[in-house]
Short mmCIF file of C-alpha atoms in Angstrom, two decimals:
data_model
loop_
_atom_site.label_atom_id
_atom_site.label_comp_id
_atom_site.label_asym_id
_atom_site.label_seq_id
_atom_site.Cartn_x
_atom_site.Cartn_y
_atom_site.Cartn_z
CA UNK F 1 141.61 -9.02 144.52
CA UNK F 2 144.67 -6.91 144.37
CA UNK F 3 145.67 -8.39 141.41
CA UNK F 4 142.72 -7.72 139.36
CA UNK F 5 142.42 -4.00 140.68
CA UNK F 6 146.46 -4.08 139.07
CA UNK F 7 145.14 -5.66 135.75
CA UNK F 8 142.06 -3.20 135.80
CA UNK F 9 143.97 0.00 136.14
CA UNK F 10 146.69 -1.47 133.75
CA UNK F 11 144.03 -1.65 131.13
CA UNK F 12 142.70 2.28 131.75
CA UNK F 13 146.07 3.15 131.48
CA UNK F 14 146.27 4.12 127.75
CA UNK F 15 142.88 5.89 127.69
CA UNK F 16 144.54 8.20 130.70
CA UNK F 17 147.18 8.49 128.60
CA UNK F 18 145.18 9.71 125.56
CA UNK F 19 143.23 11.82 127.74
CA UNK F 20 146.22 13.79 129.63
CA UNK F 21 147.87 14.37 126.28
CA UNK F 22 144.20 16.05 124.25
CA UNK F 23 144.33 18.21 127.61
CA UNK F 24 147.98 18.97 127.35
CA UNK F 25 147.41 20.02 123.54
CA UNK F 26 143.84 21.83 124.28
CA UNK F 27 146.12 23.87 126.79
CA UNK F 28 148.89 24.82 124.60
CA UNK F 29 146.31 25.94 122.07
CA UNK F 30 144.88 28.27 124.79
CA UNK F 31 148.30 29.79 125.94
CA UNK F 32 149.07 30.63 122.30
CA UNK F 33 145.56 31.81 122.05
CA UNK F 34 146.22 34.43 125.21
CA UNK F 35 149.62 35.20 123.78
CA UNK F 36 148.13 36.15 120.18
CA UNK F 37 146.47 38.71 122.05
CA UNK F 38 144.01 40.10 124.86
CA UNK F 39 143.07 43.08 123.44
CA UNK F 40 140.24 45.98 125.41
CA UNK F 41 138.88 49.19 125.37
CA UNK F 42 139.83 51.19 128.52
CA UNK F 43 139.19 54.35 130.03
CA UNK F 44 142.91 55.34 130.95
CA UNK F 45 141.94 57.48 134.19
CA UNK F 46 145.91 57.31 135.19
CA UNK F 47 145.95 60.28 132.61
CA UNK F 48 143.96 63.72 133.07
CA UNK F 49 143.64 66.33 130.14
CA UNK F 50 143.07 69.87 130.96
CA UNK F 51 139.31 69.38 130.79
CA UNK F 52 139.34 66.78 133.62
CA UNK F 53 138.89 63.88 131.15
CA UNK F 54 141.06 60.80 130.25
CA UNK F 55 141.45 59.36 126.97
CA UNK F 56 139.96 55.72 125.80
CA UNK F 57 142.50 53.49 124.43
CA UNK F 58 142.76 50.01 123.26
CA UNK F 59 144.31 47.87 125.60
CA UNK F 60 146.95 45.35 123.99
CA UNK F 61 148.44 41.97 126.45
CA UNK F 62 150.46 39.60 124.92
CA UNK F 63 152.52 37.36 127.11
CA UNK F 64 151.38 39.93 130.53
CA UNK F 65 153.25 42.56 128.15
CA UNK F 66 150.36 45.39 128.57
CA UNK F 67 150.56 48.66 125.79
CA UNK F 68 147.81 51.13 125.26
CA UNK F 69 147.12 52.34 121.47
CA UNK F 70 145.74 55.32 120.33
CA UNK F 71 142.28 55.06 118.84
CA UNK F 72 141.39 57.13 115.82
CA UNK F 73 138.56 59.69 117.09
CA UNK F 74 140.79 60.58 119.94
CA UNK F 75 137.52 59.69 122.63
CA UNK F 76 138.10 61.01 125.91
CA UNK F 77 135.72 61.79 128.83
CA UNK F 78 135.19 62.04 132.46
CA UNK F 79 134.84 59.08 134.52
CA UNK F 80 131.35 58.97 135.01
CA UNK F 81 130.55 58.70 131.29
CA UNK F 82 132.52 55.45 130.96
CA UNK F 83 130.88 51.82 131.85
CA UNK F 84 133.41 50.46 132.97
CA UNK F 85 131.81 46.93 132.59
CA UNK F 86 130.61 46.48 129.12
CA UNK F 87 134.30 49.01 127.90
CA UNK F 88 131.40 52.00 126.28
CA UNK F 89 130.30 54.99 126.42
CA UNK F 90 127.33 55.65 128.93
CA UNK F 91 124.06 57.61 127.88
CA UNK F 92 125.71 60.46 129.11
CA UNK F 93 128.33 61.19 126.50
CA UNK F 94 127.21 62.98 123.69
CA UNK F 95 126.43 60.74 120.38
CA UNK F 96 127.49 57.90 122.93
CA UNK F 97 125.57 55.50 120.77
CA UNK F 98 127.88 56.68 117.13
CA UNK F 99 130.93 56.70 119.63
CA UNK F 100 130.44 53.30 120.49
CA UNK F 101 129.86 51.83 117.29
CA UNK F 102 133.06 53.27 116.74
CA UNK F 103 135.01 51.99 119.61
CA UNK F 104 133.46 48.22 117.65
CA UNK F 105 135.01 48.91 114.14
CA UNK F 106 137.98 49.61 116.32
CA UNK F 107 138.22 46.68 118.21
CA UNK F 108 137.36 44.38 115.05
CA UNK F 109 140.15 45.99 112.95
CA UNK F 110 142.14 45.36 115.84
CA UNK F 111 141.22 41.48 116.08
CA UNK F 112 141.75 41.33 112.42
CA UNK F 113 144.93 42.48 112.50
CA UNK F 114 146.23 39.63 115.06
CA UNK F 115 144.11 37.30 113.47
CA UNK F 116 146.35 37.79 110.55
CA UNK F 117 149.38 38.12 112.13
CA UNK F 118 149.25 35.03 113.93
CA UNK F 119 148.42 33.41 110.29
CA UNK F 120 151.58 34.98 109.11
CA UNK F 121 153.80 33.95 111.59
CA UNK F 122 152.54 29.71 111.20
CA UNK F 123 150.55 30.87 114.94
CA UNK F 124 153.76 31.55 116.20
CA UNK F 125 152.35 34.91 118.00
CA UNK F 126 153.87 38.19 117.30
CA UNK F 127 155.44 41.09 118.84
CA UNK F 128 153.74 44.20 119.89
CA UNK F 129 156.22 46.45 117.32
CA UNK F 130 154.50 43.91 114.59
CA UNK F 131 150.57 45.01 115.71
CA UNK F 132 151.77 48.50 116.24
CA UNK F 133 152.68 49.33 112.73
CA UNK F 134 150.14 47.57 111.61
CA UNK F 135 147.04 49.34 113.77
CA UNK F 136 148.52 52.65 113.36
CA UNK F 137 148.47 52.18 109.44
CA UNK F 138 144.99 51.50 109.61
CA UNK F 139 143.66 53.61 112.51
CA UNK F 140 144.97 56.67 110.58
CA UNK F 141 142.34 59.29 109.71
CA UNK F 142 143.81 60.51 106.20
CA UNK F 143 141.77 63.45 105.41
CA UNK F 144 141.13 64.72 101.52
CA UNK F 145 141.71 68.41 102.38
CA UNK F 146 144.36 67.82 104.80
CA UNK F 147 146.48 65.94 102.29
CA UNK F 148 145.50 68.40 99.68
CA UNK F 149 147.17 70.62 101.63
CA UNK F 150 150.58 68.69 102.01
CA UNK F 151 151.00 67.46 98.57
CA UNK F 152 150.59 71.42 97.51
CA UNK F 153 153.45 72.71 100.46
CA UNK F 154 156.11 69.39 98.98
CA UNK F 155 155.18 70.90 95.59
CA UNK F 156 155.59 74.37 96.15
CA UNK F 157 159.11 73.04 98.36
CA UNK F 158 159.99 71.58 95.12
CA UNK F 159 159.47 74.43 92.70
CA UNK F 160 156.90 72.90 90.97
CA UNK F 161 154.76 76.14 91.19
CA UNK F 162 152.21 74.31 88.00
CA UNK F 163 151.20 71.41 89.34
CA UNK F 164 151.12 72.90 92.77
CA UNK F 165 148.51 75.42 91.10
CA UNK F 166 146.19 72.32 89.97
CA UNK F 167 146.16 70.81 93.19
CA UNK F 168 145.27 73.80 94.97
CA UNK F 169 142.30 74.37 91.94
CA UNK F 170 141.33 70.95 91.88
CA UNK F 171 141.10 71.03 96.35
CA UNK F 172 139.29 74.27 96.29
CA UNK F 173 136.16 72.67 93.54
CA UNK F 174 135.79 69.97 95.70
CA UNK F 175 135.64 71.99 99.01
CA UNK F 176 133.11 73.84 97.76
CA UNK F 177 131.36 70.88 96.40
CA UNK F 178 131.66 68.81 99.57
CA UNK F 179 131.88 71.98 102.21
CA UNK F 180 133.65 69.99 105.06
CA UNK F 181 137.08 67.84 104.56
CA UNK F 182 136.16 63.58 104.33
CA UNK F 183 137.98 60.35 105.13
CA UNK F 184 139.98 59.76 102.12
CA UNK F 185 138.60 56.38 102.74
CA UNK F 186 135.21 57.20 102.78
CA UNK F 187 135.40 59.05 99.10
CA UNK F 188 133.10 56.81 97.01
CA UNK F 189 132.22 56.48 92.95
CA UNK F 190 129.03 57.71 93.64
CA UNK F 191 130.41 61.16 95.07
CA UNK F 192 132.74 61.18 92.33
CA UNK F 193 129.60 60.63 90.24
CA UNK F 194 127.74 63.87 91.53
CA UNK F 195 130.60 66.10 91.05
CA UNK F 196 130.85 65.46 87.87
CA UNK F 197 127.14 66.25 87.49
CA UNK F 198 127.48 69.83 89.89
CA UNK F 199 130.41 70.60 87.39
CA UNK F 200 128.29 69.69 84.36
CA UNK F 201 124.96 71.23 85.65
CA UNK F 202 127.52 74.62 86.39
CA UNK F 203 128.30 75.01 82.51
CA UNK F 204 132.10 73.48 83.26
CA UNK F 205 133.61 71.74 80.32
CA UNK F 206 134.39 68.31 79.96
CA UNK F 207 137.94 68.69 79.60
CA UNK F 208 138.54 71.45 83.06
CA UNK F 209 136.28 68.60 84.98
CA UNK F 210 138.61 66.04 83.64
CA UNK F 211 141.86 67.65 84.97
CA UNK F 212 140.47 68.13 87.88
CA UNK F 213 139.35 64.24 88.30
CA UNK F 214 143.05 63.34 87.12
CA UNK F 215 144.57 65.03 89.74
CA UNK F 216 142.06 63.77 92.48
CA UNK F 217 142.90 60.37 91.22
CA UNK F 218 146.79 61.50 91.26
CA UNK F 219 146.23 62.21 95.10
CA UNK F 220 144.55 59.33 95.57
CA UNK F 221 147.51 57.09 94.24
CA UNK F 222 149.97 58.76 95.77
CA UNK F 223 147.77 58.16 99.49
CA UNK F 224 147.80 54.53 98.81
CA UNK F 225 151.43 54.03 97.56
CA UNK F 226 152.67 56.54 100.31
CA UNK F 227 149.96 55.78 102.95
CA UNK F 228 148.61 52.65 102.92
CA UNK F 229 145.44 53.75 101.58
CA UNK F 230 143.20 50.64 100.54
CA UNK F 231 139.91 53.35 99.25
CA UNK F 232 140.35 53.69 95.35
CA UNK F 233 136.82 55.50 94.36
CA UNK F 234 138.05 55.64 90.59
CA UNK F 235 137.95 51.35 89.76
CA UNK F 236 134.90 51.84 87.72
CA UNK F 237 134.92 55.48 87.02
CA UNK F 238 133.72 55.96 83.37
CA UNK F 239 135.84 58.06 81.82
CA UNK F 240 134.32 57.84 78.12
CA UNK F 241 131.32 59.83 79.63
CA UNK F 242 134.05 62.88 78.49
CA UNK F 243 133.77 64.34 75.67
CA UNK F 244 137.50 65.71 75.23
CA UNK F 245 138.04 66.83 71.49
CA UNK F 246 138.84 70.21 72.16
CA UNK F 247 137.78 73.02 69.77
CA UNK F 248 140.66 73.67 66.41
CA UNK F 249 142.66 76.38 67.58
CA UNK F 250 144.30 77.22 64.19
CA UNK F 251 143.88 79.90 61.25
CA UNK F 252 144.52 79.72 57.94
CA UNK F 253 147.37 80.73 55.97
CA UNK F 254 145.48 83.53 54.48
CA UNK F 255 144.96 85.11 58.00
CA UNK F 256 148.62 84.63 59.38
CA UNK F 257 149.68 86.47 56.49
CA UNK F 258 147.56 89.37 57.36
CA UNK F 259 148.99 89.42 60.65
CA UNK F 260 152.46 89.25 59.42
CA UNK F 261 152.22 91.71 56.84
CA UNK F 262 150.05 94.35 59.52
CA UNK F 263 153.08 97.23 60.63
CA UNK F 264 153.16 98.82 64.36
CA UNK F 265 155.16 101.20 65.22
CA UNK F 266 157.60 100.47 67.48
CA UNK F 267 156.34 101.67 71.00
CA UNK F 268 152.87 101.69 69.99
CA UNK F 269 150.18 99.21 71.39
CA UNK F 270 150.51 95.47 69.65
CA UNK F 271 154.06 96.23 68.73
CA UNK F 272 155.63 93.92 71.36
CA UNK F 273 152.48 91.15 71.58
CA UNK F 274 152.51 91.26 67.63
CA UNK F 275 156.41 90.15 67.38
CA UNK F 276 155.76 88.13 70.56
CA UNK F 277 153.13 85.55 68.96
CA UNK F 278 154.95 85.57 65.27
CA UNK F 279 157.85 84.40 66.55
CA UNK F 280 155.90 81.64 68.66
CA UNK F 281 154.59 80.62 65.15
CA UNK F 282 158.07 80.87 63.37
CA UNK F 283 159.89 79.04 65.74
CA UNK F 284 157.77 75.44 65.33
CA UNK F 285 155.04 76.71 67.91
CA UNK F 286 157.19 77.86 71.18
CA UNK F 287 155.34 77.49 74.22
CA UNK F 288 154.96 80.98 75.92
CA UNK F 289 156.57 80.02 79.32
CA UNK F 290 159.75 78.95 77.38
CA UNK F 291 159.50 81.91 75.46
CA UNK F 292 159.67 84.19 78.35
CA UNK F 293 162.20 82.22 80.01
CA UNK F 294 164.90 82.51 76.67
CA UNK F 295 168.35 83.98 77.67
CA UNK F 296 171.16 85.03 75.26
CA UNK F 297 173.09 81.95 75.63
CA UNK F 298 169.84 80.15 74.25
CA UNK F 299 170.72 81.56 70.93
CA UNK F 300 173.89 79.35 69.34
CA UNK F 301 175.35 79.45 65.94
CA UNK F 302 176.13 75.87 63.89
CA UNK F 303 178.38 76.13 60.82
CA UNK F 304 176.87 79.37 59.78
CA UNK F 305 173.54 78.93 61.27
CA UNK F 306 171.86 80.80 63.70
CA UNK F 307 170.26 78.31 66.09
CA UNK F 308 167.51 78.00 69.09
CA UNK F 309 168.69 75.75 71.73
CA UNK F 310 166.28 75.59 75.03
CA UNK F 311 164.99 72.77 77.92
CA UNK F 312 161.30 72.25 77.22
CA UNK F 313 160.32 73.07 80.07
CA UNK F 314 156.89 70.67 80.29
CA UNK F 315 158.28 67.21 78.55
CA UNK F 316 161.57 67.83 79.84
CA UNK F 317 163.47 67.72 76.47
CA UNK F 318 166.13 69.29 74.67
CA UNK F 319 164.85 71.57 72.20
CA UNK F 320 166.98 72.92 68.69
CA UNK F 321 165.40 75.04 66.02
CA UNK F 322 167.19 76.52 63.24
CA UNK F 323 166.21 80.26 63.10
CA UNK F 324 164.54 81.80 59.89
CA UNK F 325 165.07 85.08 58.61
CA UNK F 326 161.63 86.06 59.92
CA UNK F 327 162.50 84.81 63.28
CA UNK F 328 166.31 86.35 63.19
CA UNK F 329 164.16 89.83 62.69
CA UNK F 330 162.05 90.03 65.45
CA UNK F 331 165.35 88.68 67.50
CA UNK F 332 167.30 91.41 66.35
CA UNK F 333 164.72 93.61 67.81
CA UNK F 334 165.32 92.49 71.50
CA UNK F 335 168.46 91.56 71.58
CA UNK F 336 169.54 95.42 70.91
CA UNK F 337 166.47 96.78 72.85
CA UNK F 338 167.07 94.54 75.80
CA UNK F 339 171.13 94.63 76.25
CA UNK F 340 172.62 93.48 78.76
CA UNK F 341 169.06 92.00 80.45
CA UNK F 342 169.43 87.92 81.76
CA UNK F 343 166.48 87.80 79.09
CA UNK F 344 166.16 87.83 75.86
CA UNK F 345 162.91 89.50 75.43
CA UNK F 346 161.08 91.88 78.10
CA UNK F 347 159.44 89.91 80.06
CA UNK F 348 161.05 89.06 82.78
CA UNK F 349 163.17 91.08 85.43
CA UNK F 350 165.96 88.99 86.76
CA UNK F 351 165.80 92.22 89.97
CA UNK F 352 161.78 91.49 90.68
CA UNK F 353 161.31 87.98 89.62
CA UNK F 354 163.21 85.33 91.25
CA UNK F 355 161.10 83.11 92.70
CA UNK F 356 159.45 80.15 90.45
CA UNK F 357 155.71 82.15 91.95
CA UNK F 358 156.60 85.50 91.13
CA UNK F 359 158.10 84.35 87.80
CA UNK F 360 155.18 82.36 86.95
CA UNK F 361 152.66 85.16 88.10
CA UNK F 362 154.64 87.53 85.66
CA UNK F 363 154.49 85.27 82.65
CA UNK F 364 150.62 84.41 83.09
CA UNK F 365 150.32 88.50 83.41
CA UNK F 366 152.65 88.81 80.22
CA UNK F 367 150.55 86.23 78.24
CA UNK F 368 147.05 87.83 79.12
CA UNK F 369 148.70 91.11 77.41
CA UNK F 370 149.46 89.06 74.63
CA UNK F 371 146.40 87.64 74.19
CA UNK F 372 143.71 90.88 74.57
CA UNK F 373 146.26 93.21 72.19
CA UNK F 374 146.03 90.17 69.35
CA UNK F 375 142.56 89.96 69.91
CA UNK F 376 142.15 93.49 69.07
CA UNK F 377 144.64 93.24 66.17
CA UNK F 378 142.29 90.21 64.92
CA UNK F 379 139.45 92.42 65.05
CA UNK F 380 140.90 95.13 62.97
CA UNK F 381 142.21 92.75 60.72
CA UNK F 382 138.92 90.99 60.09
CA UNK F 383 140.10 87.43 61.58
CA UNK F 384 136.91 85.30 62.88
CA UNK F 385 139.06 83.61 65.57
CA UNK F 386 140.09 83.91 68.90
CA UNK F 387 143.94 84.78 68.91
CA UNK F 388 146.08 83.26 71.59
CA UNK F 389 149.92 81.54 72.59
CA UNK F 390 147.82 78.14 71.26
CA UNK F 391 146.52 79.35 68.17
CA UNK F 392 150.10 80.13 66.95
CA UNK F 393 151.07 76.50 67.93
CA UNK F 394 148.06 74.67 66.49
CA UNK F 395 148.56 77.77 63.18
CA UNK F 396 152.12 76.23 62.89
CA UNK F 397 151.24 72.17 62.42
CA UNK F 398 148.16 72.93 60.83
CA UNK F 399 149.58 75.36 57.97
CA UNK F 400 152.17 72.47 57.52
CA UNK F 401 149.83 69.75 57.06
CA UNK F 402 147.97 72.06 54.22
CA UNK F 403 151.45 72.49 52.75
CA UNK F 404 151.61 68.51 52.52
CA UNK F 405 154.16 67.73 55.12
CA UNK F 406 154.18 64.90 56.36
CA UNK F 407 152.89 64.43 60.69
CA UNK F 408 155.85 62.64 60.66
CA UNK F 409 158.00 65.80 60.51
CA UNK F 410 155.48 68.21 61.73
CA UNK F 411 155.74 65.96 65.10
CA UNK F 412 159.66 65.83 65.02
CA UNK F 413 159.83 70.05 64.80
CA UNK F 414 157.22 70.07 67.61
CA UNK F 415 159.52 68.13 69.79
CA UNK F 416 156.02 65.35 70.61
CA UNK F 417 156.66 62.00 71.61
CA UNK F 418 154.61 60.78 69.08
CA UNK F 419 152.38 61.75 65.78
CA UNK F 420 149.14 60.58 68.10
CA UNK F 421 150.12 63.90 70.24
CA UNK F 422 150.72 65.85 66.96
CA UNK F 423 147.41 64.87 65.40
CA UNK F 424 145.51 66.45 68.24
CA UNK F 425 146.78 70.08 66.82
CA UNK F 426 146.55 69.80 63.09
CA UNK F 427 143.20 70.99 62.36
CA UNK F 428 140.82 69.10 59.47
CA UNK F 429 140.84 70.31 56.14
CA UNK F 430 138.48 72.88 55.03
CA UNK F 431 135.28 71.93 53.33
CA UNK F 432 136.95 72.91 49.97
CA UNK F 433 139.55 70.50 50.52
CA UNK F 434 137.08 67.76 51.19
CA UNK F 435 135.56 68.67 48.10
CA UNK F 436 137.67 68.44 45.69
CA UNK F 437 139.03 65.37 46.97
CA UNK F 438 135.52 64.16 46.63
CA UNK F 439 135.17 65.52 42.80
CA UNK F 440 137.76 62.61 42.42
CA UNK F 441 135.51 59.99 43.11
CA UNK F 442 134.61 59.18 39.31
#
């Protein structure tokens, strides 16, 4: 009898075996379940605010190492809002039932987030510092008009008064469009989509909503390179729905001649903006802000040659023109009448205008002169166009291209990075042009 209760339990041997070591193995896999994490919503009553309540937190264990995260609507309330068994809001608390829908997305991200740190560490665990980084990355609320506002102050920090001028433009059309700041994250194609029709259905043109689109999208990637902002509302923006050829800006020769040849007297009205915008034209279309910013040491002479040497101020480049005789003239003008200034031509006041603001306020001031007094000059001179700081640029490539020069060249006085960027100034020929290359035909 003995014996065969010895051969009996000999033979159940290896199935105890077996058994012992799928329970060993089922309970490892639960101890590196509970050390992935025990994660909960709590109502931390150990802290009071000043209005009696406590703030809800998420509750973190891994390996009985207990830390409480921040959640990101910032819930608090008083004790006897909290249900204490089912971690939610009770009746009680205002919008309890949109609170606690968002204490779930919370918890979710939160399980996500171990979920795929345990997958990156081979289900190894991971560290608290490790979830922390992650959930705070996620759980950050990364308001639009809140980061607006902080790309505009780095910008302004860094003197970069222009493009700090199109945020703030671009912010302030979509604040009125939206009339309360938004999740960054929550910024979709189809709002995109309906400003563009507000803008539209507001007489804005194409190209004004397009900056403003460009600089939204600007924001957006430098949120998700700087913030860790998955949202990008532009994938499958259409952008061909812009219409973007701008209207031709130049005159003809015929009319630049009339304004050349037209005398004011010095210290009369249209004397300075007159000189101002023909030597834009003479020297190979200077922008206005460069103009403004010329200095006597910007003038250099070359083995007899009298020479413009400046730092473009928008590409960045090193700019040389060799001065013409019509160009030397008005120069001559300023140089005398402005002596001993920082600045070449009156403009600027190196005494009142230091900062990049107040020197940028001045020019844009300056330039709006310009433009009214050789508006009023074009009217007495019988020129059907608008006279501004562009026509004289767009005047200058497109009274080359009549003269037959190549882009090529036309591009390489213009200081553009290529003849695409050159092409957009150069205005098409006239209908009598057209013509008579069409009276070739046969």
């Amino acid at each position: 009898m003995q014996l065969f209760i010895l051969i009996k339990y000999f033979l159940c041997f290896p199935l105890l075996f077996e058994f012992f070591v799928i329970l060993f193995t089922l309970c490892l896999h639960q101890r590196k379940f509970n050390a992935m994490a025990n994660l909960k919503i709590i109502h931390y009553t150990s802290k009071k605010l000043k209005d009696k309540t406590s703030p809800v937190l998420l509750r973190l264990t891994i390996n009985r190492k207990v830390r409480n995260y921040s959640l990101p609507d910032n819930f608090h309330c008083l004790k006897n809002q909290w249900n204490k068994n089912s971690s939610s809001f009770k009746p009680t608390y205002p919008n309890y039932n949109k609170a606690n829908k968002r204490l779930d997305e919370a918890l979710a991200r939160a399980r996500d987030i171990c979920m795929e740190l345990n997958r990156k560490n081979n289900d190894k665990g991971f560290s608290h510092d490790e979830f922390a980084e992650k959930f705070k990355a996620t759980n950050k609320n990364l308001m639009l008009f809140k980061y607006f506002d902080e790309i505009y102050k780095r910008l302004v920090a860094a003197n970069k008064v222009g493009n700090a001028a199109t945020y703030l433009d671009t912010k302030n059309q979509f604040l009125k469009f939206l009339e309360t700041d938004i999740e960054m994250k929550n910024l979709t194609l189809k709002i995109l989509n309906q400003f563009v029709e507000q803008c539209q259905s507001e007489g804005q043109k194409d190209t004004s909503i397009c900056v403003r689109l460009r600089t939204l999208r600007a924001l957006y990637n430098k949120a998700r390179k700087e913030e860790g902002l998955e949202n990008y509302p532009f994938e499958n923006f259409d952008w061909s729905q812009f219409n973007l050829q701008t209207e031709k800006r130049a005159i003809s020769k015929t009319d630049l001649l009339k304004i050349y040849h037209h005398e004011i007297g010095q210290g009369e009205p249209g004397f300075d903006s007159r000189n101002f915008w023909l030597f834009l034209y003479f020297c190979y279309g200077l922008n206005f802000i460069d103009f403004a910013k010329l200095e006597p040491k910007n003038i250099i002479t070359d083995e007899g040659q009298k020479i413009l040497v400046y730092y473009r101020s928008k590409t960045k480049r090193i700019i040389r023109v060799p001065l013409s005789a019509q160009a030397l003239k008005i120069l001559d003008i300023y140089t005398k009448q402005n002596f001993g200034s920082k600045y070449i031509f009156p403009i600027l006041n190196q005494e009142i205008h230091q900062s990049p603001q107040q020197i940028k306020t001045r020019i844009k001031t300056a330039l709006k002169k310009v433009n009214e007094e050789m508006n009023i000059i074009a009217e007495k001179l019988e020129i059907d166009k608008r006279l501004t700081s562009y026509v004289a640029r767009h005047s200058f490539a497109t009274i080359l291209k009549k003269e037959m020069i190549p882009t090529a060249i036309i591009s390489e006085m213009m200081a553009h990075a290529n003849e695409s960027v050159t092409q957009t100034y150069l205005d098409s020929f006239d209908f009598e042009t057209k013509a008579a290359a069409a009276s070739k035909l046969i």
